[in-house]
PDB file of C-alpha atoms and ligand atoms in Angstrom:
ATOM      1  CA  MET A   1      19.420   8.949   2.921  1.00 66.00           C
ATOM      2  CA  SER A   2      17.691  11.718   4.684  1.00 86.00           C
ATOM      3  CA  GLY A   3      13.882  11.664   3.590  1.00 96.00           C
ATOM      4  CA  LEU A   4      10.996  10.585   5.108  1.00 98.00           C
ATOM      5  CA  PHE A   5       8.998   7.331   4.107  1.00 98.00           C
ATOM      6  CA  ILE A   6       5.134   6.220   5.300  1.00 98.00           C
ATOM      7  CA  THR A   7       3.479   4.216   3.833  1.00 98.00           C
ATOM      8  CA  PHE A   8      -0.941   3.281   4.462  1.00 98.00           C
ATOM      9  CA  GLU A   9      -1.815   0.209   4.322  1.00 98.00           C
ATOM     10  CA  GLY A  10      -5.536  -1.672   5.139  1.00 97.00           C
ATOM     11  CA  GLY A  11      -8.021  -3.461   2.741  1.00 93.00           C
ATOM     12  CA  ASP A  12      -9.951  -1.244  -0.033  1.00 88.00           C
ATOM     13  CA  GLY A  13     -12.494   0.547   1.149  1.00 88.00           C
ATOM     14  CA  ALA A  14     -10.141   1.280   4.073  1.00 93.00           C
ATOM     15  CA  GLY A  15     -10.024   4.930   3.962  1.00 93.00           C
ATOM     16  CA  LYS A  16      -5.949   4.922   3.000  1.00 96.00           C
ATOM     17  CA  SER A  17      -6.295   7.859   0.212  1.00 96.00           C
ATOM     18  CA  THR A  18      -8.394   9.575   2.499  1.00 97.00           C
ATOM     19  CA  GLN A  19      -5.805   9.987   5.928  1.00 98.00           C
ATOM     20  CA  ALA A  20      -2.808  10.319   2.928  1.00 98.00           C
ATOM     21  CA  GLU A  21      -4.447  13.241   1.455  1.00 98.00           C
ATOM     22  CA  LEU A  22      -4.391  14.473   4.357  1.00 98.00           C
ATOM     23  CA  LEU A  23      -0.686  14.196   6.186  1.00 98.00           C
ATOM     24  CA  ASP A  24      -0.291  14.844   2.742  1.00 98.00           C
ATOM     25  CA  ALA A  25      -1.791  18.573   3.439  1.00 98.00           C
ATOM     26  CA  TRP A  26      -0.564  18.400   6.718  1.00 98.00           C
ATOM     27  CA  PHE A  27       3.022  18.342   5.579  1.00 97.00           C
ATOM     28  CA  GLU A  28       3.024  20.199   2.471  1.00 97.00           C
ATOM     29  CA  GLU A  29       1.316  23.041   4.775  1.00 97.00           C
ATOM     30  CA  ARG A  30       4.316  22.925   7.012  1.00 95.00           C
ATOM     31  CA  GLY A  31       6.703  23.892   3.818  1.00 96.00           C
ATOM     32  CA  TYR A  32       8.005  20.298   3.049  1.00 96.00           C
ATOM     33  CA  GLU A  33       8.606  18.508  -0.076  1.00 97.00           C
ATOM     34  CA  VAL A  34       5.706  15.411  -0.260  1.00 98.00           C
ATOM     35  CA  VAL A  35       5.743  13.147  -2.956  1.00 98.00           C
ATOM     36  CA  ARG A  36       2.201  11.352  -2.828  1.00 98.00           C
ATOM     37  CA  THR A  37       2.309   8.386  -4.600  1.00 98.00           C
ATOM     38  CA  CYS A  38       0.693   4.402  -5.010  1.00 97.00           C
ATOM     39  CA  GLU A  39       1.162   1.169  -5.540  1.00 98.00           C
ATOM     40  CA  PRO A  40       0.910  -0.958  -7.975  1.00 97.00           C
ATOM     41  CA  GLY A  41       0.942   2.627 -10.332  1.00 96.00           C
ATOM     42  CA  GLY A  42       3.154   5.446  -9.770  1.00 94.00           C
ATOM     43  CA  THR A  43       5.627   4.877 -12.970  1.00 97.00           C
ATOM     44  CA  ARG A  44       4.216   4.513 -16.755  1.00 96.00           C
ATOM     45  CA  LEU A  45       5.455   1.436 -16.233  1.00 97.00           C
ATOM     46  CA  GLY A  46       3.418   0.865 -13.268  1.00 97.00           C
ATOM     47  CA  SER A  47       0.120   2.275 -14.848  1.00 95.00           C
ATOM     48  CA  ALA A  48       0.575   0.078 -17.528  1.00 94.00           C
ATOM     49  CA  LEU A  49       1.086  -2.760 -14.828  1.00 96.00           C
ATOM     50  CA  ARG A  50      -1.845  -1.325 -12.647  1.00 95.00           C
ATOM     51  CA  SER A  51      -4.111  -1.908 -15.815  1.00 93.00           C
ATOM     52  CA  LEU A  52      -3.344  -5.532 -16.313  1.00 93.00           C
ATOM     53  CA  LEU A  53      -3.294  -6.126 -12.886  1.00 93.00           C
ATOM     54  CA  LEU A  54      -6.336  -4.770 -10.996  1.00 92.00           C
ATOM     55  CA  HIS A  55      -8.682  -5.028 -15.065  1.00 90.00           C
ATOM     56  CA  GLY A  56      -7.125  -7.787 -16.629  1.00 90.00           C
ATOM     57  CA  THR A  57      -6.114  -6.025 -19.665  1.00 87.00           C
ATOM     58  CA  VAL A  58      -3.077  -3.480 -20.644  1.00 85.00           C
ATOM     59  CA  GLY A  59      -6.245  -1.211 -22.260  1.00 81.00           C
ATOM     60  CA  GLU A  60      -8.856  -0.854 -24.562  1.00 83.00           C
ATOM     61  CA  GLY A  61      -8.022  -3.250 -27.892  1.00 83.00           C
ATOM     62  CA  PHE A  62      -5.847  -4.928 -25.894  1.00 82.00           C
ATOM     63  CA  ASP A  63      -6.922  -8.753 -25.396  1.00 85.00           C
ATOM     64  CA  GLU A  64      -7.896  -9.720 -21.433  1.00 89.00           C
ATOM     65  CA  VAL A  65      -4.845 -11.702 -20.002  1.00 87.00           C
ATOM     66  CA  GLY A  66      -7.410 -14.113 -18.493  1.00 90.00           C
ATOM     67  CA  ALA A  67      -6.677 -15.622 -15.299  1.00 89.00           C
ATOM     68  CA  VAL A  68      -3.557 -14.695 -13.180  1.00 92.00           C
ATOM     69  CA  ASP A  69      -1.066 -17.698 -11.263  1.00 94.00           C
ATOM     70  CA  PRO A  70      -0.516 -15.724  -7.897  1.00 95.00           C
ATOM     71  CA  ARG A  71       3.594 -16.730  -8.511  1.00 96.00           C
ATOM     72  CA  ALA A  72       2.582 -14.604 -11.892  1.00 96.00           C
ATOM     73  CA  GLU A  73       0.760 -11.919  -9.919  1.00 96.00           C
ATOM     74  CA  ALA A  74       3.174 -11.798  -7.595  1.00 97.00           C
ATOM     75  CA  LEU A  75       5.986 -10.574  -9.538  1.00 98.00           C
ATOM     76  CA  LEU A  76       4.078  -8.364 -11.247  1.00 97.00           C
ATOM     77  CA  TYR A  77       3.691  -6.719  -8.029  1.00 98.00           C
ATOM     78  CA  ALA A  78       7.057  -6.908  -7.919  1.00 98.00           C
ATOM     79  CA  ALA A  79       7.916  -5.519 -11.146  1.00 98.00           C
ATOM     80  CA  ASP A  80       6.056  -2.166 -10.609  1.00 98.00           C
ATOM     81  CA  ARG A  81       7.655  -2.176  -7.211  1.00 98.00           C
ATOM     82  CA  ALA A  82      11.109  -2.155  -8.493  1.00 98.00           C
ATOM     83  CA  GLN A  83      10.548   0.126 -10.866  1.00 98.00           C
ATOM     84  CA  HIS A  84       8.704   2.792  -8.618  1.00 98.00           C
ATOM     85  CA  VAL A  85      11.397   2.704  -5.482  1.00 98.00           C
ATOM     86  CA  ALA A  86      14.436   3.085  -7.954  1.00 98.00           C
ATOM     87  CA  ASN A  87      12.477   6.069 -10.059  1.00 98.00           C
ATOM     88  CA  VAL A  88      10.339   7.455  -7.376  1.00 98.00           C
ATOM     89  CA  VAL A  89      10.756   6.872  -4.402  1.00 98.00           C
ATOM     90  CA  ARG A  90      14.422   6.611  -3.310  1.00 98.00           C
ATOM     91  CA  PRO A  91      15.182   9.692  -5.485  1.00 98.00           C
ATOM     92  CA  ALA A  92      12.747  11.515  -3.820  1.00 98.00           C
ATOM     93  CA  LEU A  93      14.375  10.332  -0.151  1.00 98.00           C
ATOM     94  CA  GLU A  94      17.459  10.925  -1.142  1.00 97.00           C
ATOM     95  CA  ARG A  95      16.891  14.715  -1.600  1.00 96.00           C
ATOM     96  CA  GLY A  96      14.705  14.839   1.471  1.00 96.00           C
ATOM     97  CA  ALA A  97      11.289  14.699   0.748  1.00 97.00           C
ATOM     98  CA  VAL A  98       8.891  12.698   2.753  1.00 98.00           C
ATOM     99  CA  VAL A  99       6.822  10.458   0.598  1.00 98.00           C
ATOM    100  CA  VAL A 100       3.193   9.191   1.514  1.00 98.00           C
ATOM    101  CA  GLN A 101       2.321   6.339  -0.428  1.00 98.00           C
ATOM    102  CA  ASP A 102      -0.516   3.808  -0.091  1.00 98.00           C
ATOM    103  CA  ARG A 103       0.043   0.306   0.363  1.00 98.00           C
ATOM    104  CA  TYR A 104       3.843  -1.372  -0.727  1.00 98.00           C
ATOM    105  CA  ILE A 105       5.716  -4.502   0.355  1.00 98.00           C
ATOM    106  CA  ASP A 106       3.267  -5.343   2.889  1.00 98.00           C
ATOM    107  CA  SER A 107       0.422  -5.088   0.593  1.00 98.00           C
ATOM    108  CA  SER A 108       2.244  -7.933  -1.496  1.00 98.00           C
ATOM    109  CA  LEU A 109       2.518 -10.009   1.997  1.00 98.00           C
ATOM    110  CA  ALA A 110      -0.687  -9.914   3.186  1.00 97.00           C
ATOM    111  CA  TYR A 111      -2.286 -10.365  -0.888  1.00 96.00           C
ATOM    112  CA  GLN A 112      -0.240 -12.595  -2.438  1.00 96.00           C
ATOM    113  CA  GLY A 113       0.488 -14.395   0.646  1.00 96.00           C
ATOM    114  CA  ALA A 114      -1.884 -14.611   3.017  1.00 94.00           C
ATOM    115  CA  GLY A 115      -4.233 -14.286   0.673  1.00 93.00           C
ATOM    116  CA  ARG A 116      -3.283 -16.381  -2.548  1.00 92.00           C
ATOM    117  CA  VAL A 117      -1.638 -18.369   0.015  1.00 86.00           C
ATOM    118  CA  LEU A 118       1.620 -17.922  -1.377  1.00 94.00           C
ATOM    119  CA  ASP A 119       5.173 -18.711   1.575  1.00 96.00           C
ATOM    120  CA  ILE A 120       5.129 -15.432   2.829  1.00 97.00           C
ATOM    121  CA  ALA A 121       8.917 -15.706   3.167  1.00 97.00           C
ATOM    122  CA  GLU A 122       9.423 -16.097  -0.544  1.00 97.00           C
ATOM    123  CA  VAL A 123       6.637 -13.261  -1.628  1.00 98.00           C
ATOM    124  CA  ARG A 124       9.087 -11.076   0.470  1.00 98.00           C
ATOM    125  CA  ARG A 125      11.977 -11.763  -0.131  1.00 98.00           C
ATOM    126  CA  ILE A 126      11.403 -11.050  -4.003  1.00 97.00           C
ATOM    127  CA  SER A 127      10.025  -7.988  -2.402  1.00 97.00           C
ATOM    128  CA  ASP A 128      12.783  -6.954  -0.787  1.00 97.00           C
ATOM    129  CA  TRP A 129      14.953  -7.909  -3.729  1.00 98.00           C
ATOM    130  CA  ALA A 130      12.856  -5.425  -5.984  1.00 98.00           C
ATOM    131  CA  ALA A 131      12.924  -2.664  -3.871  1.00 98.00           C
ATOM    132  CA  GLN A 132      16.822  -3.495  -3.075  1.00 97.00           C
ATOM    133  CA  GLY A 133      16.013  -3.332   0.775  1.00 97.00           C
ATOM    134  CA  LEU A 134      13.945  -0.234   1.335  1.00 98.00           C
ATOM    135  CA  TRP A 135      11.673  -0.346   4.190  1.00 98.00           C
ATOM    136  CA  PRO A 136       9.320   2.447   5.971  1.00 98.00           C
ATOM    137  CA  HIS A 137      10.121   4.159   9.130  1.00 98.00           C
ATOM    138  CA  LEU A 138       6.067   4.380   9.584  1.00 98.00           C
ATOM    139  CA  THR A 139       3.533   1.991   8.003  1.00 98.00           C
ATOM    140  CA  VAL A 140      -0.312   3.204   9.300  1.00 98.00           C
ATOM    141  CA  LEU A 141      -2.305  -0.070   8.967  1.00 98.00           C
ATOM    142  CA  LEU A 142      -6.088   1.224   8.476  1.00 98.00           C
ATOM    143  CA  ASP A 143      -7.642  -2.068  10.111  1.00 98.00           C
ATOM    144  CA  LEU A 144     -11.048  -2.340   8.876  1.00 96.00           C
ATOM    145  CA  ASP A 145     -13.692  -5.432   9.249  1.00 95.00           C
ATOM    146  CA  PRO A 146     -14.137  -7.031   5.534  1.00 93.00           C
ATOM    147  CA  ASP A 147     -17.630  -6.821   5.791  1.00 92.00           C
ATOM    148  CA  THR A 148     -18.134  -3.228   6.845  1.00 92.00           C
ATOM    149  CA  ALA A 149     -15.433  -2.490   3.922  1.00 89.00           C
ATOM    150  CA  ALA A 150     -16.981  -4.259   1.300  1.00 87.00           C
ATOM    151  CA  ALA A 151     -20.555  -1.751   2.306  1.00 88.00           C
ATOM    152  CA  ARG A 152     -18.231   1.590   1.917  1.00 86.00           C
ATOM    153  CA  ARG A 153     -16.606  -0.082  -1.729  1.00 83.00           C
ATOM    154  CA  ARG A 154     -20.538  -0.584  -2.374  1.00 86.00           C
ATOM    155  CA  ALA A 155     -21.889   2.978  -1.135  1.00 88.00           C
ATOM    156  CA  ARG A 156     -18.993   4.116  -3.328  1.00 84.00           C
ATOM    157  CA  GLY A 157     -20.598   2.492  -6.268  1.00 84.00           C
ATOM    158  CA  GLY A 158     -18.606   2.352  -9.685  1.00 79.00           C
ATOM    159  CA  THR A 159     -17.173  -1.885 -11.384  1.00 81.00           C
ATOM    160  CA  SER A 160     -14.630  -3.744  -8.791  1.00 82.00           C
ATOM    161  CA  ASP A 161     -11.594  -4.508  -9.145  1.00 84.00           C
ATOM    162  CA  ARG A 162      -9.926  -8.097  -9.463  1.00 82.00           C
ATOM    163  CA  LEU A 163      -9.278  -8.216  -6.291  1.00 82.00           C
ATOM    164  CA  GLU A 164     -12.450  -6.431  -4.930  1.00 82.00           C
ATOM    165  CA  SER A 165     -14.567  -9.276  -6.772  1.00 84.00           C
ATOM    166  CA  GLU A 166     -12.324 -11.936  -4.631  1.00 85.00           C
ATOM    167  CA  ALA A 167     -14.554 -13.454  -1.829  1.00 87.00           C
ATOM    168  CA  ASP A 168     -15.495 -12.474   1.688  1.00 89.00           C
ATOM    169  CA  GLU A 169     -12.350 -15.831   2.748  1.00 92.00           C
ATOM    170  CA  PHE A 170      -9.734 -14.201   0.649  1.00 94.00           C
ATOM    171  CA  HIS A 171     -10.535 -10.538   2.181  1.00 94.00           C
ATOM    172  CA  ARG A 172     -10.993 -11.937   5.892  1.00 95.00           C
ATOM    173  CA  ALA A 173      -6.846 -13.268   5.110  1.00 95.00           C
ATOM    174  CA  VAL A 174      -5.890 -10.677   3.681  1.00 96.00           C
ATOM    175  CA  ARG A 175      -6.833  -8.353   7.086  1.00 97.00           C
ATOM    176  CA  SER A 176      -5.246 -11.598   9.170  1.00 97.00           C
ATOM    177  CA  GLY A 177      -2.333 -11.299   7.243  1.00 97.00           C
ATOM    178  CA  PHE A 178      -1.792  -7.444   7.718  1.00 98.00           C
ATOM    179  CA  LEU A 179      -2.367  -8.162  11.804  1.00 98.00           C
ATOM    180  CA  ALA A 180      -0.125 -10.233  11.754  1.00 98.00           C
ATOM    181  CA  LEU A 181       2.699  -8.354   9.844  1.00 98.00           C
ATOM    182  CA  ALA A 182       1.861  -5.481  12.519  1.00 98.00           C
ATOM    183  CA  GLN A 183       2.164  -7.937  15.035  1.00 98.00           C
ATOM    184  CA  ALA A 184       5.607  -9.062  13.899  1.00 98.00           C
ATOM    185  CA  ASP A 185       7.159  -5.812  13.770  1.00 98.00           C
ATOM    186  CA  PRO A 186       4.944  -3.129  16.065  1.00 98.00           C
ATOM    187  CA  ASP A 187       8.133  -0.594  15.933  1.00 97.00           C
ATOM    188  CA  ARG A 188       6.927   0.366  12.303  1.00 98.00           C
ATOM    189  CA  HIS A 189       3.691   0.289  12.559  1.00 98.00           C
ATOM    190  CA  LEU A 190       0.642   1.797  14.086  1.00 98.00           C
ATOM    191  CA  VAL A 191      -2.499  -0.001  13.982  1.00 98.00           C
ATOM    192  CA  LEU A 192      -6.018   1.830  13.803  1.00 98.00           C
ATOM    193  CA  ASP A 193      -9.473   1.047  13.723  1.00 98.00           C
ATOM    194  CA  ALA A 194     -10.642   1.679  10.566  1.00 97.00           C
ATOM    195  CA  SER A 195     -13.987   2.535  12.175  1.00 96.00           C
ATOM    196  CA  GLU A 196     -13.041   5.476  13.778  1.00 97.00           C
ATOM    197  CA  ALA A 197     -13.992   9.437  12.703  1.00 97.00           C
ATOM    198  CA  VAL A 198     -11.852  10.482  10.258  1.00 98.00           C
ATOM    199  CA  ASP A 199     -10.436  13.700  12.264  1.00 98.00           C
ATOM    200  CA  GLU A 200      -9.771  11.240  15.130  1.00 98.00           C
ATOM    201  CA  LEU A 201      -7.620   8.773  12.576  1.00 98.00           C
ATOM    202  CA  HIS A 202      -5.568  11.712  11.329  1.00 98.00           C
ATOM    203  CA  THR A 203      -4.565  13.174  15.077  1.00 98.00           C
ATOM    204  CA  ALA A 204      -3.967   9.474  16.171  1.00 98.00           C
ATOM    205  CA  ILE A 205      -1.537   9.511  12.890  1.00 98.00           C
ATOM    206  CA  LEU A 206      -0.230  12.742  13.943  1.00 98.00           C
ATOM    207  CA  ALA A 207       0.928  11.419  16.939  1.00 97.00           C
ATOM    208  CA  SER A 208       3.006   9.174  15.203  1.00 97.00           C
ATOM    209  CA  VAL A 209       4.563  11.148  12.747  1.00 97.00           C
ATOM    210  CA  ALA A 210       5.136  13.690  15.054  1.00 94.00           C
ATOM    211  CA  PRO A 211       8.473  12.669  16.542  1.00 93.00           C
ATOM    212  CA  LEU A 212       9.975  11.476  13.410  1.00 94.00           C
ATOM    213  CA  VAL A 213       9.485  14.806  11.442  1.00 91.00           C
ATOM    214  CA  SER A 214      13.253  15.118  11.666  1.00 70.00           C
ATOM    215  CA  ASN A 215      14.309  12.814   9.146  1.00 57.00           C
ATOM    216  CA  ALA A 216      13.064  15.416   6.725  1.00 62.00           C
ATOM    217  CA  GLY A 217      13.576  18.388   5.769  1.00 58.00           C
TER     218      GLY A 217
HETATM  219  P1  LIG B 301      -5.588  -0.083  -4.330  1.00 71.49           P
HETATM  220  O1  LIG B 301      -5.603   1.482  -5.751  1.00 71.49           O
HETATM  221  O2  LIG B 301      -5.075   0.684  -3.226  1.00 71.49           O
HETATM  222  O3  LIG B 301      -6.887  -0.311  -4.133  1.00 71.49           O
HETATM  223  P2  LIG B 301      -7.733   0.274  -3.007  1.00 71.49           P
HETATM  224  O4  LIG B 301      -7.439   1.863  -3.105  1.00 71.49           O
HETATM  225  O5  LIG B 301      -9.237   0.175  -3.498  1.00 71.49           O
HETATM  226  O6  LIG B 301      -7.907   0.365  -2.467  1.00 71.49           O
HETATM  227  O7  LIG B 301      -4.827  -1.232  -4.314  1.00 71.49           O
HETATM  228  C1  LIG B 301      -5.127  -1.774  -5.572  1.00 71.49           C
HETATM  229  C2  LIG B 301      -5.380  -3.227  -5.077  1.00 71.49           C
HETATM  230  O8  LIG B 301      -3.866  -4.209  -5.697  1.00 71.49           O
HETATM  231  C3  LIG B 301      -5.699  -3.713  -3.410  1.00 71.49           C
HETATM  232  O9  LIG B 301      -6.864  -4.654  -3.689  1.00 71.49           O
HETATM  233  C4  LIG B 301      -4.804  -4.420  -3.537  1.00 71.49           C
HETATM  234  C5  LIG B 301      -3.686  -4.674  -4.240  1.00 71.49           C
HETATM  235  N1  LIG B 301      -2.292  -5.257  -4.232  1.00 71.49           N
HETATM  236  C6  LIG B 301      -1.899  -6.432  -4.211  1.00 71.49           C
HETATM  237  O10 LIG B 301      -2.653  -7.225  -3.850  1.00 71.49           O
HETATM  238  N2  LIG B 301      -0.657  -6.531  -3.920  1.00 71.49           N
HETATM  239  C7  LIG B 301       0.567  -5.514  -4.019  1.00 71.49           C
HETATM  240  O11 LIG B 301       1.333  -5.859  -3.653  1.00 71.49           O
HETATM  241  C8  LIG B 301      -0.144  -4.314  -3.856  1.00 71.49           C
HETATM  242  C9  LIG B 301       0.773  -3.109  -3.955  1.00 71.49           C
HETATM  243  C10 LIG B 301      -1.594  -4.137  -4.061  1.00 71.49           C
END
């Protein structure tokens, strides 16, 4: 596979989308094909799963699904991932594109593993199976104190989704989960303090991305 696969991870409100968009623009200016995508979502099946996972319904006119068992939740994220990897990510990498993606397997490990207290090794096994063993070349972890992240989300307005509405303790466990994953696999991770200025973060990300660009073309 000749492309380049970069994922952004972190709590809700850490600024992943902003940095992913800046990176997307940087690659496009240099003539690369960029596939900018996200999980959950990124396919038609994924959009339905996203709506189910974040809002508890597949759409207007459908009943709310109520509480979702943590294992069912983990499997739904894995189903979304399987569809997305097979239909979007792997084909893009095979034709040499750069894939810039919000959230991937680490989110399942942090949210369903550390957050929902499922066994992280088991969540990894089902996610790895769903993704047929595809891991990113680089994962940028935007680390942010959950209180600051919650304040950012409030300032942004709008309604909270199911995960965002979880208790502070959940968000703290998710943050520790992400940091532990980064510590266990430092070669794949770039950990940044997401309270830094947008420009500074972008510069730091480029410093890690530049040495990888010969992968894509
Ligand atoms: P996202 O759209 O990235 O939300 P935000 O832009 O607010 O960060 O992600 C939606 C939610 O899905 C987020 O709260 C984390 C959750 N999630 C999981 O719990 N497990 C997963 O495997 C993935 C991909 C996301």
